[in-house]
Amino acid sequence: ALEDFYQATGGENWIKHSGWMETLTPCSWYGVACLDGHVGMIYFTPGNNLHGSLPASIGELSYMRVLKLNDNQLSGSIPNEIGGMVELVAVNLYDNLLDGPIPDELWNLQTLQSLNLGHNRLSGEISPAVGNLTALIELILSENQLTGSIPPSYGNLSQIMGVFLFSNHLSGTIPAELANLTNVYEIHLSDNQLS
């Protein structure tokens, strides 16, 4: 899966890639951290010059807890297979060129505490299944091309500290259920078509 990831995202052109495809000890490769002998994190500094798309085989990294690939040029859709990464706690794909819908499988990752998909080209509606992610502290979906209404189930995210949905194409009314979010310190809904 790591080899696929390297090939699919132009690893030879990454700014930092020490160890990748050079040694047989992936736990020592740049940006890779292991937990109990399994890949637990891919955590790159912002802007490592990743191009291309995330391969489906990334879902085979089932012990992964942190995936941080923000500020790059990743394109294409987020693979459905990310739902196989059931240990994920944090996903940061902010500021890429990702498009298509947010895969439904993402809403089943019960351990997620931080999900940042802002500043991409994601489209489609926000699934009501977003309300399943009750461990979320941070959810950033701003600056995309999301449509439809804000699901009332958003109000189930009792730990969430901010609602970041600005600069999309959301419509309809603001659900009253957002008042259930007692830990929220910011709600940003500007630049939509809400009524």
PDB file of C-alpha atoms in Angstrom:
ATOM      1  CA  ALA A   1       0.000   0.000   0.000  1.00  0.00           C
ATOM      2  CA  LEU A   2       2.853   2.411   0.764  1.00  0.00           C
ATOM      3  CA  GLU A   3       4.510   1.626  -2.570  1.00  0.00           C
ATOM      4  CA  ASP A   4       1.212   2.304  -4.377  1.00  0.00           C
ATOM      5  CA  PHE A   5       0.857   5.556  -2.468  1.00  0.00           C
ATOM      6  CA  TYR A   6       4.390   6.627  -3.427  1.00  0.00           C
ATOM      7  CA  GLN A   7       3.844   5.833  -7.123  1.00  0.00           C
ATOM      8  CA  ALA A   8       0.321   7.321  -7.324  1.00  0.00           C
ATOM      9  CA  THR A   9       1.311  10.642  -5.732  1.00  0.00           C
ATOM     10  CA  GLY A  10       4.592  11.221  -7.602  1.00  0.00           C
ATOM     11  CA  GLY A  11       6.896  10.264  -4.753  1.00  0.00           C
ATOM     12  CA  GLU A  12      10.059  10.860  -6.749  1.00  0.00           C
ATOM     13  CA  ASN A  13       9.059  14.547  -6.921  1.00  0.00           C
ATOM     14  CA  TRP A  14       8.150  14.986  -3.252  1.00  0.00           C
ATOM     15  CA  ILE A  15      10.171  17.662  -1.498  1.00  0.00           C
ATOM     16  CA  LYS A  16      10.961  15.266   1.341  1.00  0.00           C
ATOM     17  CA  HIS A  17      11.032  11.508   0.707  1.00  0.00           C
ATOM     18  CA  SER A  18      14.040  10.104   2.545  1.00  0.00           C
ATOM     19  CA  GLY A  19      13.929   6.333   2.854  1.00  0.00           C
ATOM     20  CA  TRP A  20      10.933   5.808   0.576  1.00  0.00           C
ATOM     21  CA  MET A  21      11.611   2.950  -1.861  1.00  0.00           C
ATOM     22  CA  GLU A  22      15.241   2.938  -0.690  1.00  0.00           C
ATOM     23  CA  THR A  23      15.068   0.703   2.374  1.00  0.00           C
ATOM     24  CA  LEU A  24      12.946  -2.232   3.539  1.00  0.00           C
ATOM     25  CA  THR A  25      12.134  -0.524   6.836  1.00  0.00           C
ATOM     26  CA  PRO A  26       9.096   1.664   6.127  1.00  0.00           C
ATOM     27  CA  CYS A  27       8.865   2.683   9.776  1.00  0.00           C
ATOM     28  CA  SER A  28      12.014   4.760   9.152  1.00  0.00           C
ATOM     29  CA  TRP A  29      10.724   6.461   5.994  1.00  0.00           C
ATOM     30  CA  TYR A  30      10.067  10.188   6.065  1.00  0.00           C
ATOM     31  CA  GLY A  31       6.642  10.975   7.512  1.00  0.00           C
ATOM     32  CA  VAL A  32       5.814   7.370   8.467  1.00  0.00           C
ATOM     33  CA  ALA A  33       5.356   6.356  12.077  1.00  0.00           C
ATOM     34  CA  CYS A  34       4.617   2.834  13.254  1.00  0.00           C
ATOM     35  CA  LEU A  35       2.687   1.538  16.229  1.00  0.00           C
ATOM     36  CA  ASP A  36       3.231  -2.061  17.339  1.00  0.00           C
ATOM     37  CA  GLY A  37       4.874  -2.892  14.016  1.00  0.00           C
ATOM     38  CA  HIS A  38       2.058  -1.474  11.876  1.00  0.00           C
ATOM     39  CA  VAL A  39       1.930   1.792   9.927  1.00  0.00           C
ATOM     40  CA  GLY A  40       0.087   4.120  12.270  1.00  0.00           C
ATOM     41  CA  MET A  41       0.716   7.517  10.678  1.00  0.00           C
ATOM     42  CA  ILE A  42       1.557   9.210   7.436  1.00  0.00           C
ATOM     43  CA  TYR A  43       2.213  12.722   8.649  1.00  0.00           C
ATOM     44  CA  PHE A  44       3.841  15.042   6.101  1.00  0.00           C
ATOM     45  CA  THR A  45       4.729  18.671   6.627  1.00  0.00           C
ATOM     46  CA  PRO A  46       2.374  20.906   4.606  1.00  0.00           C
ATOM     47  CA  GLY A  47       3.233  21.326   0.957  1.00  0.00           C
ATOM     48  CA  ASN A  48       5.354  18.246   0.204  1.00  0.00           C
ATOM     49  CA  ASN A  49       4.517  18.436  -3.534  1.00  0.00           C
ATOM     50  CA  LEU A  50       2.208  15.432  -3.732  1.00  0.00           C
ATOM     51  CA  HIS A  51       0.470  15.147  -7.126  1.00  0.00           C
ATOM     52  CA  GLY A  52      -1.912  12.519  -8.461  1.00  0.00           C
ATOM     53  CA  SER A  53      -4.615  10.651  -6.598  1.00  0.00           C
ATOM     54  CA  LEU A  54      -4.902   8.572  -3.459  1.00  0.00           C
ATOM     55  CA  PRO A  55      -4.812   4.870  -4.419  1.00  0.00           C
ATOM     56  CA  ALA A  56      -7.575   2.519  -3.276  1.00  0.00           C
ATOM     57  CA  SER A  57      -4.947   0.317  -1.621  1.00  0.00           C
ATOM     58  CA  ILE A  58      -4.427   2.972   1.064  1.00  0.00           C
ATOM     59  CA  GLY A  59      -7.414   1.351   2.762  1.00  0.00           C
ATOM     60  CA  GLU A  60      -5.221  -1.689   3.460  1.00  0.00           C
ATOM     61  CA  LEU A  61      -3.403   0.341   6.116  1.00  0.00           C
ATOM     62  CA  SER A  62      -6.024  -0.717   8.629  1.00  0.00           C
ATOM     63  CA  TYR A  63      -3.980   0.303  11.692  1.00  0.00           C
ATOM     64  CA  MET A  64      -3.549   3.881  10.486  1.00  0.00           C
ATOM     65  CA  ARG A  65      -4.474   6.511  13.060  1.00  0.00           C
ATOM     66  CA  VAL A  66      -3.320   9.756  11.406  1.00  0.00           C
ATOM     67  CA  LEU A  67      -3.337  10.698   7.717  1.00  0.00           C
ATOM     68  CA  LYS A  68      -2.032  14.232   7.187  1.00  0.00           C
ATOM     69  CA  LEU A  69      -1.444  15.303   3.568  1.00  0.00           C
ATOM     70  CA  ASN A  70      -2.611  18.912   3.522  1.00  0.00           C
ATOM     71  CA  ASP A  71      -1.442  21.697   1.206  1.00  0.00           C
ATOM     72  CA  ASN A  72      -0.591  19.581  -1.829  1.00  0.00           C
ATOM     73  CA  GLN A  73      -1.960  18.977  -5.338  1.00  0.00           C
ATOM     74  CA  LEU A  74      -3.809  15.687  -4.745  1.00  0.00           C
ATOM     75  CA  SER A  75      -6.669  15.273  -7.217  1.00  0.00           C
ATOM     76  CA  GLY A  76      -9.418  12.791  -8.002  1.00  0.00           C
ATOM     77  CA  SER A  77     -11.844  11.410  -5.472  1.00  0.00           C
ATOM     78  CA  ILE A  78     -11.273  10.250  -1.918  1.00  0.00           C
ATOM     79  CA  PRO A  79     -11.251   6.442  -2.254  1.00  0.00           C
ATOM     80  CA  ASN A  80     -14.148   4.553  -0.636  1.00  0.00           C
ATOM     81  CA  GLU A  81     -11.565   2.147   0.764  1.00  0.00           C
ATOM     82  CA  ILE A  82     -10.572   4.757   3.331  1.00  0.00           C
ATOM     83  CA  GLY A  83     -13.463   3.277   5.286  1.00  0.00           C
ATOM     84  CA  GLY A  84     -11.247   0.245   5.939  1.00  0.00           C
ATOM     85  CA  MET A  85      -8.956   2.394   8.076  1.00  0.00           C
ATOM     86  CA  VAL A  86     -11.096   1.826  11.152  1.00  0.00           C
ATOM     87  CA  GLU A  87      -8.517   3.143  13.653  1.00  0.00           C
ATOM     88  CA  LEU A  88      -8.347   6.642  12.109  1.00  0.00           C
ATOM     89  CA  VAL A  89      -8.370   9.465  14.634  1.00  0.00           C
ATOM     90  CA  ALA A  90      -7.317  12.357  12.371  1.00  0.00           C
ATOM     91  CA  VAL A  91      -7.552  12.987   8.615  1.00  0.00           C
ATOM     92  CA  ASN A  92      -6.236  16.235   7.146  1.00  0.00           C
ATOM     93  CA  LEU A  93      -6.567  16.619   3.372  1.00  0.00           C
ATOM     94  CA  TYR A  94      -7.025  20.396   3.491  1.00  0.00           C
ATOM     95  CA  ASP A  95      -6.020  22.500   0.472  1.00  0.00           C
ATOM     96  CA  ASN A  96      -5.750  19.954  -2.314  1.00  0.00           C
ATOM     97  CA  LEU A  97      -7.672  19.475  -5.574  1.00  0.00           C
ATOM     98  CA  LEU A  98      -9.863  16.568  -4.459  1.00  0.00           C
ATOM     99  CA  ASP A  99     -13.255  16.303  -6.136  1.00  0.00           C
ATOM    100  CA  GLY A 100     -16.355  14.151  -6.194  1.00  0.00           C
ATOM    101  CA  PRO A 101     -18.560  13.291  -3.229  1.00  0.00           C
ATOM    102  CA  ILE A 102     -17.372  12.617   0.298  1.00  0.00           C
ATOM    103  CA  PRO A 103     -17.452   8.799   0.471  1.00  0.00           C
ATOM    104  CA  ASP A 104     -20.179   7.388   2.719  1.00  0.00           C
ATOM    105  CA  GLU A 105     -17.619   5.027   4.228  1.00  0.00           C
ATOM    106  CA  LEU A 106     -15.959   7.998   5.914  1.00  0.00           C
ATOM    107  CA  TRP A 107     -19.041   8.562   8.064  1.00  0.00           C
ATOM    108  CA  ASN A 108     -18.604   5.100   9.625  1.00  0.00           C
ATOM    109  CA  LEU A 109     -15.208   5.823  11.206  1.00  0.00           C
ATOM    110  CA  GLN A 110     -16.359   6.004  14.818  1.00  0.00           C
ATOM    111  CA  THR A 111     -12.918   6.872  16.233  1.00  0.00           C
ATOM    112  CA  LEU A 112     -12.449  10.048  14.140  1.00  0.00           C
ATOM    113  CA  GLN A 113     -11.781  13.139  16.224  1.00  0.00           C
ATOM    114  CA  SER A 114     -10.545  15.474  13.486  1.00  0.00           C
ATOM    115  CA  LEU A 115     -11.630  15.563   9.839  1.00  0.00           C
ATOM    116  CA  ASN A 116     -10.395  18.425   7.668  1.00  0.00           C
ATOM    117  CA  LEU A 117     -11.459  18.305   4.012  1.00  0.00           C
ATOM    118  CA  GLY A 118     -11.619  22.067   3.511  1.00  0.00           C
ATOM    119  CA  HIS A 119     -10.385  23.980   0.460  1.00  0.00           C
ATOM    120  CA  ASN A 120     -10.904  21.243  -2.140  1.00  0.00           C
ATOM    121  CA  ARG A 121     -13.449  20.717  -4.912  1.00  0.00           C
ATOM    122  CA  LEU A 122     -15.681  18.191  -3.175  1.00  0.00           C
ATOM    123  CA  SER A 123     -19.268  18.082  -4.392  1.00  0.00           C
ATOM    124  CA  GLY A 124     -22.577  16.423  -3.591  1.00  0.00           C
ATOM    125  CA  GLU A 125     -24.537  16.559  -0.372  1.00  0.00           C
ATOM    126  CA  ILE A 126     -23.408  16.117   3.212  1.00  0.00           C
ATOM    127  CA  SER A 127     -24.795  12.753   4.258  1.00  0.00           C
ATOM    128  CA  PRO A 128     -27.095  12.587   7.300  1.00  0.00           C
ATOM    129  CA  ALA A 129     -24.671   9.868   8.456  1.00  0.00           C
ATOM    130  CA  VAL A 130     -22.332  12.697   9.509  1.00  0.00           C
ATOM    131  CA  GLY A 131     -24.191  12.453  12.810  1.00  0.00           C
ATOM    132  CA  ASN A 132     -22.570   9.049  13.439  1.00  0.00           C
ATOM    133  CA  LEU A 133     -19.198  10.667  14.151  1.00  0.00           C
ATOM    134  CA  THR A 134     -19.940  11.577  17.746  1.00  0.00           C
ATOM    135  CA  ALA A 135     -16.238  11.611  18.746  1.00  0.00           C
ATOM    136  CA  LEU A 136     -15.485  14.497  16.351  1.00  0.00           C
ATOM    137  CA  ILE A 137     -13.938  17.590  17.878  1.00  0.00           C
ATOM    138  CA  GLU A 138     -13.065  19.222  14.553  1.00  0.00           C
ATOM    139  CA  LEU A 139     -14.914  18.959  11.223  1.00  0.00           C
ATOM    140  CA  ILE A 140     -13.929  21.326   8.422  1.00  0.00           C
ATOM    141  CA  LEU A 141     -15.838  21.094   5.124  1.00  0.00           C
ATOM    142  CA  SER A 142     -15.535  24.742   4.078  1.00  0.00           C
ATOM    143  CA  GLU A 143     -14.431  26.018   0.654  1.00  0.00           C
ATOM    144  CA  ASN A 144     -15.775  23.166  -1.450  1.00  0.00           C
ATOM    145  CA  GLN A 145     -18.711  22.767  -3.827  1.00  0.00           C
ATOM    146  CA  LEU A 146     -21.056  20.933  -1.469  1.00  0.00           C
ATOM    147  CA  THR A 147     -24.775  21.243  -2.176  1.00  0.00           C
ATOM    148  CA  GLY A 148     -28.068  20.404  -0.478  1.00  0.00           C
ATOM    149  CA  SER A 149     -29.025  21.249   3.074  1.00  0.00           C
ATOM    150  CA  ILE A 150     -27.163  21.003   6.367  1.00  0.00           C
ATOM    151  CA  PRO A 151     -28.351  17.681   7.845  1.00  0.00           C
ATOM    152  CA  PRO A 152     -30.158  18.027  11.205  1.00  0.00           C
ATOM    153  CA  SER A 153     -28.001  15.101  12.384  1.00  0.00           C
ATOM    154  CA  TYR A 154     -25.120  17.608  12.534  1.00  0.00           C
ATOM    155  CA  GLY A 155     -26.604  18.373  15.942  1.00  0.00           C
ATOM    156  CA  ASN A 156     -25.470  14.922  17.171  1.00  0.00           C
ATOM    157  CA  LEU A 157     -21.811  15.999  17.085  1.00  0.00           C
ATOM    158  CA  SER A 158     -21.818  16.885  20.765  1.00  0.00           C
ATOM    159  CA  GLN A 159     -18.027  17.234  21.069  1.00  0.00           C
ATOM    160  CA  ILE A 160     -17.569  19.475  18.030  1.00  0.00           C
ATOM    161  CA  MET A 161     -15.929  22.841  18.704  1.00  0.00           C
ATOM    162  CA  GLY A 162     -16.527  24.557  15.376  1.00  0.00           C
ATOM    163  CA  VAL A 163     -18.953  24.370  12.443  1.00  0.00           C
ATOM    164  CA  PHE A 164     -17.018  25.274   9.291  1.00  0.00           C
ATOM    165  CA  LEU A 165     -19.277  25.086   6.230  1.00  0.00           C
ATOM    166  CA  PHE A 166     -18.604  28.463   4.600  1.00  0.00           C
ATOM    167  CA  SER A 167     -17.993  28.924   0.874  1.00  0.00           C
ATOM    168  CA  ASN A 168     -20.073  26.043  -0.464  1.00  0.00           C
ATOM    169  CA  HIS A 169     -23.413  25.891  -2.310  1.00  0.00           C
ATOM    170  CA  LEU A 170     -25.536  24.816   0.662  1.00  0.00           C
ATOM    171  CA  SER A 171     -29.209  25.782   0.652  1.00  0.00           C
ATOM    172  CA  GLY A 172     -32.307  25.487   2.811  1.00  0.00           C
ATOM    173  CA  THR A 173     -32.668  26.539   6.421  1.00  0.00           C
ATOM    174  CA  ILE A 174     -30.142  26.355   9.219  1.00  0.00           C
ATOM    175  CA  PRO A 175     -31.219  23.354  11.319  1.00  0.00           C
ATOM    176  CA  ALA A 176     -32.314  24.159  14.853  1.00  0.00           C
ATOM    177  CA  GLU A 177     -30.374  21.087  15.991  1.00  0.00           C
ATOM    178  CA  LEU A 178     -27.146  23.119  15.760  1.00  0.00           C
ATOM    179  CA  ALA A 179     -28.257  24.598  19.093  1.00  0.00           C
ATOM    180  CA  ASN A 180     -27.453  21.186  20.639  1.00  0.00           C
ATOM    181  CA  LEU A 181     -23.739  21.777  20.038  1.00  0.00           C
ATOM    182  CA  THR A 182     -22.869  23.121  23.463  1.00  0.00           C
ATOM    183  CA  ASN A 183     -19.070  22.981  22.959  1.00  0.00           C
ATOM    184  CA  VAL A 184     -19.089  25.098  19.797  1.00  0.00           C
ATOM    185  CA  TYR A 185     -17.097  28.325  19.856  1.00  0.00           C
ATOM    186  CA  GLU A 186     -17.475  29.216  16.147  1.00  0.00           C
ATOM    187  CA  ILE A 187     -20.147  28.679  13.494  1.00  0.00           C
ATOM    188  CA  HIS A 188     -19.176  29.785   9.970  1.00  0.00           C
ATOM    189  CA  LEU A 189     -21.918  29.416   7.349  1.00  0.00           C
ATOM    190  CA  SER A 190     -21.222  32.448   5.143  1.00  0.00           C
ATOM    191  CA  ASP A 191     -21.047  32.368   1.337  1.00  0.00           C
ATOM    192  CA  ASN A 192     -23.809  29.787   0.810  1.00  0.00           C
ATOM    193  CA  GLN A 193     -27.434  30.004  -0.342  1.00  0.00           C
ATOM    194  CA  LEU A 194     -29.015  29.400   3.055  1.00  0.00           C
ATOM    195  CA  SER A 195     -32.434  30.879   3.737  1.00  0.00           C
TER     196      SER A 195
END
